[in-house]
GROMACS .gro file of C-alpha atoms in nm:
model
  436
    1UNK     CA    1  -0.142  -5.543  -0.737
    2UNK     CA    2  -0.151  -5.360  -1.074
    3UNK     CA    3  -0.111  -5.593  -1.369
    4UNK     CA    4   0.156  -5.530  -1.627
    5UNK     CA    5  -0.007  -5.336  -1.911
    6UNK     CA    6   0.107  -5.278  -2.267
    7UNK     CA    7   0.199  -4.925  -2.160
    8UNK     CA    8   0.421  -5.063  -1.885
    9UNK     CA    9   0.584  -5.307  -2.124
   10UNK     CA   10   0.672  -5.031  -2.370
   11UNK     CA   11   0.818  -4.813  -2.096
   12UNK     CA   12   1.015  -5.101  -1.948
   13UNK     CA   13   1.219  -5.155  -2.266
   14UNK     CA   14   1.204  -4.810  -2.426
   15UNK     CA   15   1.559  -4.693  -2.349
   16UNK     CA   16   1.734  -5.031  -2.320
   17UNK     CA   17   1.964  -5.228  -2.544
   18UNK     CA   18   1.802  -5.481  -2.777
   19UNK     CA   19   1.962  -5.778  -2.603
   20UNK     CA   20   2.029  -5.835  -2.233
   21UNK     CA   21   2.386  -5.852  -2.111
   22UNK     CA   22   2.309  -6.142  -1.878
   23UNK     CA   23   2.012  -6.345  -1.757
   24UNK     CA   24   2.022  -6.496  -1.409
   25UNK     CA   25   1.812  -6.799  -1.329
   26UNK     CA   26   1.629  -6.811  -1.000
   27UNK     CA   27   1.817  -7.062  -0.780
   28UNK     CA   28   1.484  -7.192  -0.649
   29UNK     CA   29   1.303  -7.255  -0.974
   30UNK     CA   30   1.556  -7.437  -1.193
   31UNK     CA   31   1.850  -7.671  -1.126
   32UNK     CA   32   2.192  -7.588  -1.262
   33UNK     CA   33   2.166  -7.850  -1.538
   34UNK     CA   34   1.868  -7.673  -1.697
   35UNK     CA   35   2.049  -7.348  -1.782
   36UNK     CA   36   2.069  -7.281  -2.154
   37UNK     CA   37   2.250  -7.044  -2.388
   38UNK     CA   38   2.093  -6.849  -2.672
   39UNK     CA   39   2.217  -6.612  -2.938
   40UNK     CA   40   2.049  -6.325  -2.758
   41UNK     CA   41   2.204  -6.378  -2.418
   42UNK     CA   42   2.348  -6.627  -2.176
   43UNK     CA   43   2.117  -6.770  -1.914
   44UNK     CA   44   2.315  -6.882  -1.613
   45UNK     CA   45   2.249  -6.989  -1.260
   46UNK     CA   46   2.350  -6.772  -0.970
   47UNK     CA   47   2.680  -6.894  -0.832
   48UNK     CA   48   2.598  -7.071  -0.507
   49UNK     CA   49   2.935  -7.239  -0.465
   50UNK     CA   50   3.004  -6.998  -0.180
   51UNK     CA   51   2.665  -6.917  -0.028
   52UNK     CA   52   2.636  -6.612   0.194
   53UNK     CA   53   2.672  -6.693   0.560
   54UNK     CA   54   2.491  -6.375   0.663
   55UNK     CA   55   2.138  -6.427   0.536
   56UNK     CA   56   1.942  -6.173   0.739
   57UNK     CA   57   1.976  -5.797   0.764
   58UNK     CA   58   2.234  -5.707   1.029
   59UNK     CA   59   2.357  -5.392   1.205
   60UNK     CA   60   2.059  -5.171   1.122
   61UNK     CA   61   2.127  -4.806   1.204
   62UNK     CA   62   1.900  -4.509   1.138
   63UNK     CA   63   2.108  -4.217   1.013
   64UNK     CA   64   1.876  -3.917   0.974
   65UNK     CA   65   1.523  -3.804   0.887
   66UNK     CA   66   1.435  -3.533   0.639
   67UNK     CA   67   1.138  -3.401   0.446
   68UNK     CA   68   1.125  -3.363   0.070
   69UNK     CA   69   0.949  -3.027   0.043
   70UNK     CA   70   0.979  -2.954  -0.325
   71UNK     CA   71   1.140  -3.093  -0.636
   72UNK     CA   72   1.132  -2.867  -0.939
   73UNK     CA   73   1.304  -2.859  -1.273
   74UNK     CA   74   1.251  -3.234  -1.326
   75UNK     CA   75   1.451  -3.312  -1.015
   76UNK     CA   76   1.731  -3.066  -1.086
   77UNK     CA   77   1.681  -2.898  -0.749
   78UNK     CA   78   1.557  -3.049  -0.424
   79UNK     CA   79   1.426  -2.841  -0.135
   80UNK     CA   80   1.433  -3.038   0.190
   81UNK     CA   81   1.381  -2.976   0.560
   82UNK     CA   82   1.590  -3.126   0.837
   83UNK     CA   83   1.326  -3.096   1.111
   84UNK     CA   84   1.012  -3.245   0.954
   85UNK     CA   85   0.684  -3.301   1.132
   86UNK     CA   86   0.674  -3.671   1.211
   87UNK     CA   87   0.369  -3.857   1.070
   88UNK     CA   88   0.292  -3.986   1.418
   89UNK     CA   89   0.047  -4.268   1.479
   90UNK     CA   90  -0.278  -4.145   1.634
   91UNK     CA   91  -0.331  -4.291   1.983
   92UNK     CA   92  -0.705  -4.333   1.918
   93UNK     CA   93  -0.735  -4.594   1.644
   94UNK     CA   94  -1.089  -4.680   1.757
   95UNK     CA   95  -1.205  -4.350   1.610
   96UNK     CA   96  -1.135  -4.486   1.261
   97UNK     CA   97  -1.410  -4.747   1.284
   98UNK     CA   98  -1.681  -4.662   1.033
   99UNK     CA   99  -1.468  -4.393   0.870
  100UNK     CA  100  -1.520  -4.359   0.496
  101UNK     CA  101  -1.193  -4.365   0.303
  102UNK     CA  102  -1.148  -4.222  -0.044
  103UNK     CA  103  -0.963  -4.372  -0.336
  104UNK     CA  104  -0.681  -4.129  -0.409
  105UNK     CA  105  -0.419  -4.145  -0.679
  106UNK     CA  106  -0.072  -4.112  -0.544
  107UNK     CA  107   0.140  -3.867  -0.737
  108UNK     CA  108   0.459  -4.011  -0.875
  109UNK     CA  109   0.734  -3.973  -0.622
  110UNK     CA  110   0.975  -3.692  -0.713
  111UNK     CA  111   1.254  -3.946  -0.666
  112UNK     CA  112   1.142  -4.114  -0.987
  113UNK     CA  113   1.268  -3.806  -1.171
  114UNK     CA  114   1.628  -3.709  -1.226
  115UNK     CA  115   1.882  -3.705  -0.940
  116UNK     CA  116   1.691  -3.975  -0.753
  117UNK     CA  117   1.945  -4.013  -0.471
  118UNK     CA  118   2.072  -3.655  -0.461
  119UNK     CA  119   1.902  -3.553  -0.134
  120UNK     CA  120   2.012  -3.838   0.097
  121UNK     CA  121   2.364  -3.852  -0.048
  122UNK     CA  122   2.415  -3.476  -0.018
  123UNK     CA  123   2.297  -3.490   0.342
  124UNK     CA  124   2.520  -3.786   0.417
  125UNK     CA  125   2.822  -3.607   0.274
  126UNK     CA  126   2.738  -3.291   0.471
  127UNK     CA  127   2.639  -3.438   0.807
  128UNK     CA  128   2.873  -3.735   0.828
  129UNK     CA  129   3.019  -3.934   0.988
  130UNK     CA  130   2.973  -4.191   0.709
  131UNK     CA  131   3.105  -4.157   0.356
  132UNK     CA  132   2.871  -4.294   0.091
  133UNK     CA  133   3.172  -4.428  -0.098
  134UNK     CA  134   3.201  -4.694   0.172
  135UNK     CA  135   2.861  -4.840   0.076
  136UNK     CA  136   2.835  -5.117  -0.180
  137UNK     CA  137   2.471  -5.051  -0.274
  138UNK     CA  138   2.250  -4.741  -0.245
  139UNK     CA  139   1.883  -4.821  -0.300
  140UNK     CA  140   1.529  -4.821  -0.163
  141UNK     CA  141   1.391  -5.110   0.041
  142UNK     CA  142   1.201  -5.229  -0.268
  143UNK     CA  143   1.514  -5.364  -0.436
  144UNK     CA  144   1.629  -5.619  -0.174
  145UNK     CA  145   1.265  -5.703  -0.100
  146UNK     CA  146   1.212  -5.780  -0.469
  147UNK     CA  147   1.517  -6.008  -0.476
  148UNK     CA  148   1.364  -6.194  -0.182
  149UNK     CA  149   1.035  -6.229  -0.372
  150UNK     CA  150   1.223  -6.338  -0.683
  151UNK     CA  151   1.376  -6.622  -0.482
  152UNK     CA  152   1.031  -6.705  -0.341
  153UNK     CA  153   0.865  -6.732  -0.686
  154UNK     CA  154   0.612  -6.457  -0.628
  155UNK     CA  155   0.430  -6.295  -0.920
  156UNK     CA  156   0.575  -5.948  -0.956
  157UNK     CA  157   0.668  -5.704  -1.233
  158UNK     CA  158   0.960  -5.469  -1.176
  159UNK     CA  159   1.221  -5.269  -1.358
  160UNK     CA  160   1.512  -5.124  -1.161
  161UNK     CA  161   1.733  -4.851  -1.302
  162UNK     CA  162   2.098  -4.905  -1.209
  163UNK     CA  163   2.401  -4.678  -1.221
  164UNK     CA  164   2.757  -4.750  -1.114
  165UNK     CA  165   2.934  -4.451  -0.957
  166UNK     CA  166   3.284  -4.542  -0.854
  167UNK     CA  167   3.249  -4.884  -0.692
  168UNK     CA  168   2.902  -4.808  -0.551
  169UNK     CA  169   2.595  -4.948  -0.726
  170UNK     CA  170   2.286  -4.724  -0.723
  171UNK     CA  171   1.948  -4.893  -0.772
  172UNK     CA  172   1.590  -4.764  -0.778
  173UNK     CA  173   1.263  -4.903  -0.907
  174UNK     CA  174   1.120  -4.741  -1.220
  175UNK     CA  175   0.763  -4.608  -1.214
  176UNK     CA  176   0.618  -4.905  -1.406
  177UNK     CA  177   0.462  -5.240  -1.320
  178UNK     CA  178   0.417  -5.303  -0.949
  179UNK     CA  179   0.597  -4.978  -0.867
  180UNK     CA  180   0.349  -4.770  -1.068
  181UNK     CA  181   0.131  -4.551  -0.849
  182UNK     CA  182  -0.245  -4.601  -0.880
  183UNK     CA  183  -0.566  -4.504  -0.697
  184UNK     CA  184  -0.595  -4.670  -0.355
  185UNK     CA  185  -0.729  -4.621  -0.004
  186UNK     CA  186  -0.385  -4.606   0.155
  187UNK     CA  187  -0.339  -4.230   0.118
  188UNK     CA  188  -0.678  -4.157   0.273
  189UNK     CA  189  -0.599  -4.390   0.564
  190UNK     CA  190  -0.265  -4.222   0.627
  191UNK     CA  191  -0.429  -3.879   0.632
  192UNK     CA  192  -0.685  -3.997   0.888
  193UNK     CA  193  -0.431  -4.175   1.107
  194UNK     CA  194  -0.172  -3.896   1.110
  195UNK     CA  195  -0.362  -3.578   1.006
  196UNK     CA  196  -0.061  -3.504   0.790
  197UNK     CA  197  -0.137  -3.413   0.426
  198UNK     CA  198   0.225  -3.423   0.308
  199UNK     CA  199   0.388  -3.755   0.224
  200UNK     CA  200   0.740  -3.624   0.184
  201UNK     CA  201   0.885  -3.775   0.503
  202UNK     CA  202   1.204  -3.970   0.433
  203UNK     CA  203   1.455  -4.161   0.639
  204UNK     CA  204   1.802  -4.293   0.557
  205UNK     CA  205   1.922  -4.614   0.720
  206UNK     CA  206   2.219  -4.843   0.673
  207UNK     CA  207   2.265  -5.214   0.729
  208UNK     CA  208   2.461  -5.518   0.617
  209UNK     CA  209   2.308  -5.785   0.395
  210UNK     CA  210   2.489  -6.074   0.234
  211UNK     CA  211   2.827  -5.932   0.328
  212UNK     CA  212   2.750  -5.602   0.152
  213UNK     CA  213   2.690  -5.259   0.306
  214UNK     CA  214   2.360  -5.102   0.197
  215UNK     CA  215   2.242  -4.742   0.230
  216UNK     CA  216   1.861  -4.744   0.204
  217UNK     CA  217   1.624  -4.451   0.153
  218UNK     CA  218   1.285  -4.507   0.315
  219UNK     CA  219   0.950  -4.346   0.237
  220UNK     CA  220   0.780  -4.311   0.578
  221UNK     CA  221   0.399  -4.294   0.587
  222UNK     CA  222   0.352  -4.363   0.957
  223UNK     CA  223   0.585  -4.365   1.255
  224UNK     CA  224   0.621  -4.388   1.629
  225UNK     CA  225   0.743  -4.073   1.799
  226UNK     CA  226   1.037  -4.118   2.032
  227UNK     CA  227   1.193  -3.870   2.272
  228UNK     CA  228   1.378  -3.598   2.089
  229UNK     CA  229   1.675  -3.423   2.242
  230UNK     CA  230   1.737  -3.186   1.954
  231UNK     CA  231   1.805  -2.824   2.034
  232UNK     CA  232   1.533  -2.607   1.888
  233UNK     CA  233   1.770  -2.355   1.739
  234UNK     CA  234   1.764  -2.233   1.382
  235UNK     CA  235   2.089  -2.098   1.247
  236UNK     CA  236   2.121  -1.921   0.916
  237UNK     CA  237   2.443  -2.012   0.742
  238UNK     CA  238   2.588  -1.811   0.457
  239UNK     CA  239   2.686  -2.008   0.149
  240UNK     CA  240   3.048  -1.889   0.154
  241UNK     CA  241   3.135  -2.071   0.478
  242UNK     CA  242   3.328  -2.395   0.467
  243UNK     CA  243   3.175  -2.722   0.584
  244UNK     CA  244   3.406  -2.719   0.885
  245UNK     CA  245   3.295  -2.368   0.971
  246UNK     CA  246   2.930  -2.466   0.935
  247UNK     CA  247   2.971  -2.753   1.180
  248UNK     CA  248   3.166  -2.540   1.427
  249UNK     CA  249   2.889  -2.281   1.418
  250UNK     CA  250   2.654  -2.538   1.565
  251UNK     CA  251   2.890  -2.626   1.849
  252UNK     CA  252   3.016  -2.281   1.953
  253UNK     CA  253   2.833  -1.985   2.105
  254UNK     CA  254   2.826  -1.690   1.869
  255UNK     CA  255   2.907  -1.371   2.065
  256UNK     CA  256   2.714  -1.160   1.814
  257UNK     CA  257   2.398  -1.363   1.871
  258UNK     CA  258   2.447  -1.334   2.245
  259UNK     CA  259   2.476  -0.958   2.214
  260UNK     CA  260   2.150  -0.944   2.020
  261UNK     CA  261   1.962  -1.040   2.336
  262UNK     CA  262   2.012  -0.686   2.465
  263UNK     CA  263   1.854  -0.537   2.152
  264UNK     CA  264   1.542  -0.752   2.146
  265UNK     CA  265   1.345  -0.641   2.451
  266UNK     CA  266   1.012  -0.769   2.319
  267UNK     CA  267   1.134  -1.125   2.271
  268UNK     CA  268   1.136  -1.356   2.571
  269UNK     CA  269   1.441  -1.535   2.444
  270UNK     CA  270   1.672  -1.539   2.146
  271UNK     CA  271   1.543  -1.881   2.052
  272UNK     CA  272   1.185  -1.756   2.022
  273UNK     CA  273   1.298  -1.459   1.818
  274UNK     CA  274   1.496  -1.670   1.575
  275UNK     CA  275   1.209  -1.916   1.542
  276UNK     CA  276   0.995  -1.633   1.402
  277UNK     CA  277   1.264  -1.531   1.157
  278UNK     CA  278   1.256  -1.717   0.828
  279UNK     CA  279   1.612  -1.783   0.720
  280UNK     CA  280   1.686  -1.804   0.351
  281UNK     CA  281   1.744  -2.147   0.193
  282UNK     CA  282   2.089  -2.287   0.252
  283UNK     CA  283   2.248  -2.478  -0.039
  284UNK     CA  284   2.441  -2.789   0.052
  285UNK     CA  285   2.792  -2.787  -0.097
  286UNK     CA  286   2.853  -2.968  -0.426
  287UNK     CA  287   2.488  -3.062  -0.479
  288UNK     CA  288   2.152  -2.939  -0.607
  289UNK     CA  289   1.995  -2.967  -0.259
  290UNK     CA  290   1.884  -2.669  -0.050
  291UNK     CA  291   1.775  -2.671   0.314
  292UNK     CA  292   1.447  -2.488   0.363
  293UNK     CA  293   1.466  -2.203   0.612
  294UNK     CA  294   1.838  -2.234   0.672
  295UNK     CA  295   2.015  -2.502   0.871
  296UNK     CA  296   1.835  -2.670   1.158
  297UNK     CA  297   2.019  -2.912   1.382
  298UNK     CA  298   1.908  -3.265   1.282
  299UNK     CA  299   1.714  -3.468   1.534
  300UNK     CA  300   1.927  -3.679   1.764
  301UNK     CA  301   1.661  -3.952   1.757
  302UNK     CA  302   1.511  -4.085   1.434
  303UNK     CA  303   1.152  -4.199   1.421
  304UNK     CA  304   1.055  -4.567   1.408
  305UNK     CA  305   0.856  -4.631   1.086
  306UNK     CA  306   0.538  -4.839   1.079
  307UNK     CA  307   0.432  -5.012   0.758
  308UNK     CA  308   0.071  -4.942   0.651
  309UNK     CA  309  -0.161  -5.173   0.458
  310UNK     CA  310  -0.530  -5.164   0.358
  311UNK     CA  311  -0.732  -5.471   0.260
  312UNK     CA  312  -1.087  -5.516   0.141
  313UNK     CA  313  -1.307  -5.764   0.325
  314UNK     CA  314  -1.338  -5.976   0.012
  315UNK     CA  315  -0.959  -5.999  -0.030
  316UNK     CA  316  -0.879  -6.046   0.337
  317UNK     CA  317  -0.673  -6.353   0.413
  318UNK     CA  318  -0.420  -6.405   0.687
  319UNK     CA  319  -0.205  -6.589   0.438
  320UNK     CA  320  -0.145  -6.259   0.256
  321UNK     CA  321   0.021  -6.095   0.556
  322UNK     CA  322   0.355  -6.281   0.512
  323UNK     CA  323   0.381  -6.117   0.169
  324UNK     CA  324   0.442  -5.788   0.350
  325UNK     CA  325   0.723  -5.928   0.564
  326UNK     CA  326   1.005  -5.851   0.313
  327UNK     CA  327   0.910  -5.482   0.320
  328UNK     CA  328   0.932  -5.483   0.699
  329UNK     CA  329   1.260  -5.671   0.710
  330UNK     CA  330   1.444  -5.465   0.449
  331UNK     CA  331   1.297  -5.140   0.575
  332UNK     CA  332   1.414  -5.196   0.931
  333UNK     CA  333   1.050  -5.193   1.046
  334UNK     CA  334   0.903  -5.408   1.320
  335UNK     CA  335   0.530  -5.331   1.297
  336UNK     CA  336   0.256  -5.345   1.034
  337UNK     CA  337  -0.075  -5.160   1.066
  338UNK     CA  338  -0.361  -5.327   0.876
  339UNK     CA  339  -0.697  -5.159   0.815
  340UNK     CA  340  -0.989  -5.367   0.684
  341UNK     CA  341  -1.253  -5.191   0.477
  342UNK     CA  342  -1.561  -5.263   0.269
  343UNK     CA  343  -1.583  -5.030  -0.029
  344UNK     CA  344  -1.381  -4.776   0.164
  345UNK     CA  345  -1.568  -4.798   0.495
  346UNK     CA  346  -1.333  -4.905   0.773
  347UNK     CA  347  -1.454  -5.219   0.951
  348UNK     CA  348  -1.337  -5.229   1.311
  349UNK     CA  349  -1.025  -5.057   1.436
  350UNK     CA  350  -0.693  -5.113   1.255
  351UNK     CA  351  -0.480  -5.397   1.388
  352UNK     CA  352  -0.103  -5.379   1.442
  353UNK     CA  353   0.105  -5.692   1.374
  354UNK     CA  354   0.466  -5.751   1.474
  355UNK     CA  355   0.711  -5.864   1.207
  356UNK     CA  356   0.783  -6.190   1.389
  357UNK     CA  357   0.411  -6.277   1.389
  358UNK     CA  358   0.380  -6.266   1.009
  359UNK     CA  359   0.727  -6.389   0.909
  360UNK     CA  360   0.723  -6.675   0.651
  361UNK     CA  361   0.840  -7.013   0.773
  362UNK     CA  362   1.098  -7.053   0.494
  363UNK     CA  363   1.237  -6.699   0.520
  364UNK     CA  364   1.593  -6.804   0.611
  365UNK     CA  365   1.634  -7.006   0.292
  366UNK     CA  366   1.490  -6.728   0.074
  367UNK     CA  367   1.706  -6.467   0.247
  368UNK     CA  368   2.021  -6.669   0.183
  369UNK     CA  369   1.936  -6.703  -0.187
  370UNK     CA  370   1.847  -6.334  -0.215
  371UNK     CA  371   2.182  -6.240  -0.060
  372UNK     CA  372   2.361  -6.462  -0.312
  373UNK     CA  373   2.169  -6.309  -0.604
  374UNK     CA  374   2.254  -5.958  -0.479
  375UNK     CA  375   2.625  -6.042  -0.461
  376UNK     CA  376   2.612  -6.190  -0.812
  377UNK     CA  377   2.448  -5.876  -0.955
  378UNK     CA  378   2.687  -5.635  -0.781
  379UNK     CA  379   2.992  -5.836  -0.889
  380UNK     CA  380   2.872  -5.843  -1.252
  381UNK     CA  381   2.805  -5.467  -1.263
  382UNK     CA  382   3.143  -5.383  -1.111
  383UNK     CA  383   3.316  -5.604  -1.367
  384UNK     CA  384   3.169  -5.415  -1.665
  385UNK     CA  385   3.421  -5.190  -1.844
  386UNK     CA  386   3.363  -4.821  -1.777
  387UNK     CA  387   3.420  -4.743  -2.144
  388UNK     CA  388   3.098  -4.929  -2.229
  389UNK     CA  389   2.891  -4.719  -1.989
  390UNK     CA  390   2.777  -4.728  -1.628
  391UNK     CA  391   2.399  -4.726  -1.678
  392UNK     CA  392   2.200  -5.050  -1.659
  393UNK     CA  393   1.849  -5.180  -1.592
  394UNK     CA  394   1.727  -5.495  -1.418
  395UNK     CA  395   1.404  -5.649  -1.550
  396UNK     CA  396   1.189  -5.911  -1.380
  397UNK     CA  397   0.856  -5.982  -1.550
  398UNK     CA  398   0.655  -6.270  -1.411
  399UNK     CA  399   0.387  -6.317  -1.678
  400UNK     CA  400   0.339  -6.420  -2.040
  401UNK     CA  401   0.416  -6.214  -2.347
  402UNK     CA  402   0.104  -6.037  -2.471
  403UNK     CA  403   0.181  -6.120  -2.836
  404UNK     CA  404   0.245  -6.494  -2.842
  405UNK     CA  405   0.182  -6.597  -2.480
  406UNK     CA  406   0.531  -6.736  -2.444
  407UNK     CA  407   0.679  -6.698  -2.096
  408UNK     CA  408   0.925  -6.413  -2.054
  409UNK     CA  409   1.085  -6.611  -1.776
  410UNK     CA  410   0.950  -6.564  -1.429
  411UNK     CA  411   1.252  -6.755  -1.301
  412UNK     CA  412   1.492  -6.505  -1.459
  413UNK     CA  413   1.621  -6.156  -1.388
  414UNK     CA  414   1.772  -5.988  -1.694
  415UNK     CA  415   2.017  -5.700  -1.698
  416UNK     CA  416   2.025  -5.460  -1.994
  417UNK     CA  417   2.244  -5.169  -2.085
  418UNK     CA  418   2.055  -4.843  -2.038
  419UNK     CA  419   2.107  -4.542  -2.262
  420UNK     CA  420   2.207  -4.253  -2.034
  421UNK     CA  421   2.011  -3.929  -2.042
  422UNK     CA  422   2.014  -3.612  -1.839
  423UNK     CA  423   1.681  -3.712  -1.686
  424UNK     CA  424   1.776  -4.058  -1.559
  425UNK     CA  425   2.092  -4.010  -1.355
  426UNK     CA  426   2.105  -4.062  -0.979
  427UNK     CA  427   2.344  -3.783  -0.878
  428UNK     CA  428   2.440  -3.444  -1.016
  429UNK     CA  429   2.779  -3.403  -1.182
  430UNK     CA  430   2.892  -3.173  -0.902
  431UNK     CA  431   2.821  -3.436  -0.635
  432UNK     CA  432   2.984  -3.709  -0.843
  433UNK     CA  433   3.295  -3.497  -0.879
  434UNK     CA  434   3.352  -3.518  -0.504
  435UNK     CA  435   3.453  -3.882  -0.531
  436UNK     CA  436   3.534  -3.942  -0.898
   0.00000   0.00000   0.00000
């Protein structure tokens, strides 16, 4: 786990207001009588007068898979594919024994740039049947998992950028602290297990947590391949067609395409001919997202992600496995692949654990508190006047201040007002205009 550096600390507070709007006390660490008020901010306990009855994640549904192919112009345009190559788990894990892994530095995810949630939201609006306005929170799995860790008193360092669009709260971790990418053996392991150099595979899922509806974007490194009933047909769609016309084109037989069969004697079938034809990128309406190679019918069956973890022999401890359980739970994942290495050399074959086997004993209590904290944060953000701005940041630093060694409050999560910029918004103005 990367420690919080002076560089991280500067970046965490660079574009924030001088004083936090609110400071929430961890319901586990301090009783209600110990909350205090200061001139800088008000420290208050999370309201547990009406605790959430639904403590665990419910009604998990995988919506669609896609691949982030390119992101240029500081996130101003996303090129994605709707039929990505699944990073499938190799059936021969024994072959990894003795394999030498390399420490590779993961490039910062393009989602950390501008328009962080543009791709999944544009796809959701285009494909249906769900409207993203019906979701209370749009985030990655890291956000609810961090709230769980906050209620479990773990040592973590996170900043989450927040934006309110309509009544929906958008949240994503900033590229600092524990979310900052650094050299590790994980990338090398993924390449050996899947033989897939690209790490742009994404999945969108939805579920209920604490009485709220969440839309979650997942970064998939490894997955199980399930049967796929998708039709292998590529259809080029012109940009002047309506959304209704685009959907009807997938369901109806085009007589012109049928007639082309008579003029392609060298092709065995129209499908094979079209597969060799590279369609031009198709822009999704009201967004900065383009589909690579035209429209391809999305897979009818989403992959099942597998969480991946590497551990050195010196740091190996079975007690550390439950720390990964929040990522599994809030990512809708049931399995964890663990590879043990000694200075990069894999020792034995990787082992796969089920989520139930590594679940913490006190998870129900922590889940209930995390759900309550989430409801408190969402309610506070929605109550802020729009005239004062819709951009915020959540800070949780579990360490001591580097200047005077005074605790910054590991039992507290602080919310600041964030100064909006063109490079730190979640959606483009054109996509926002659809609902605002």
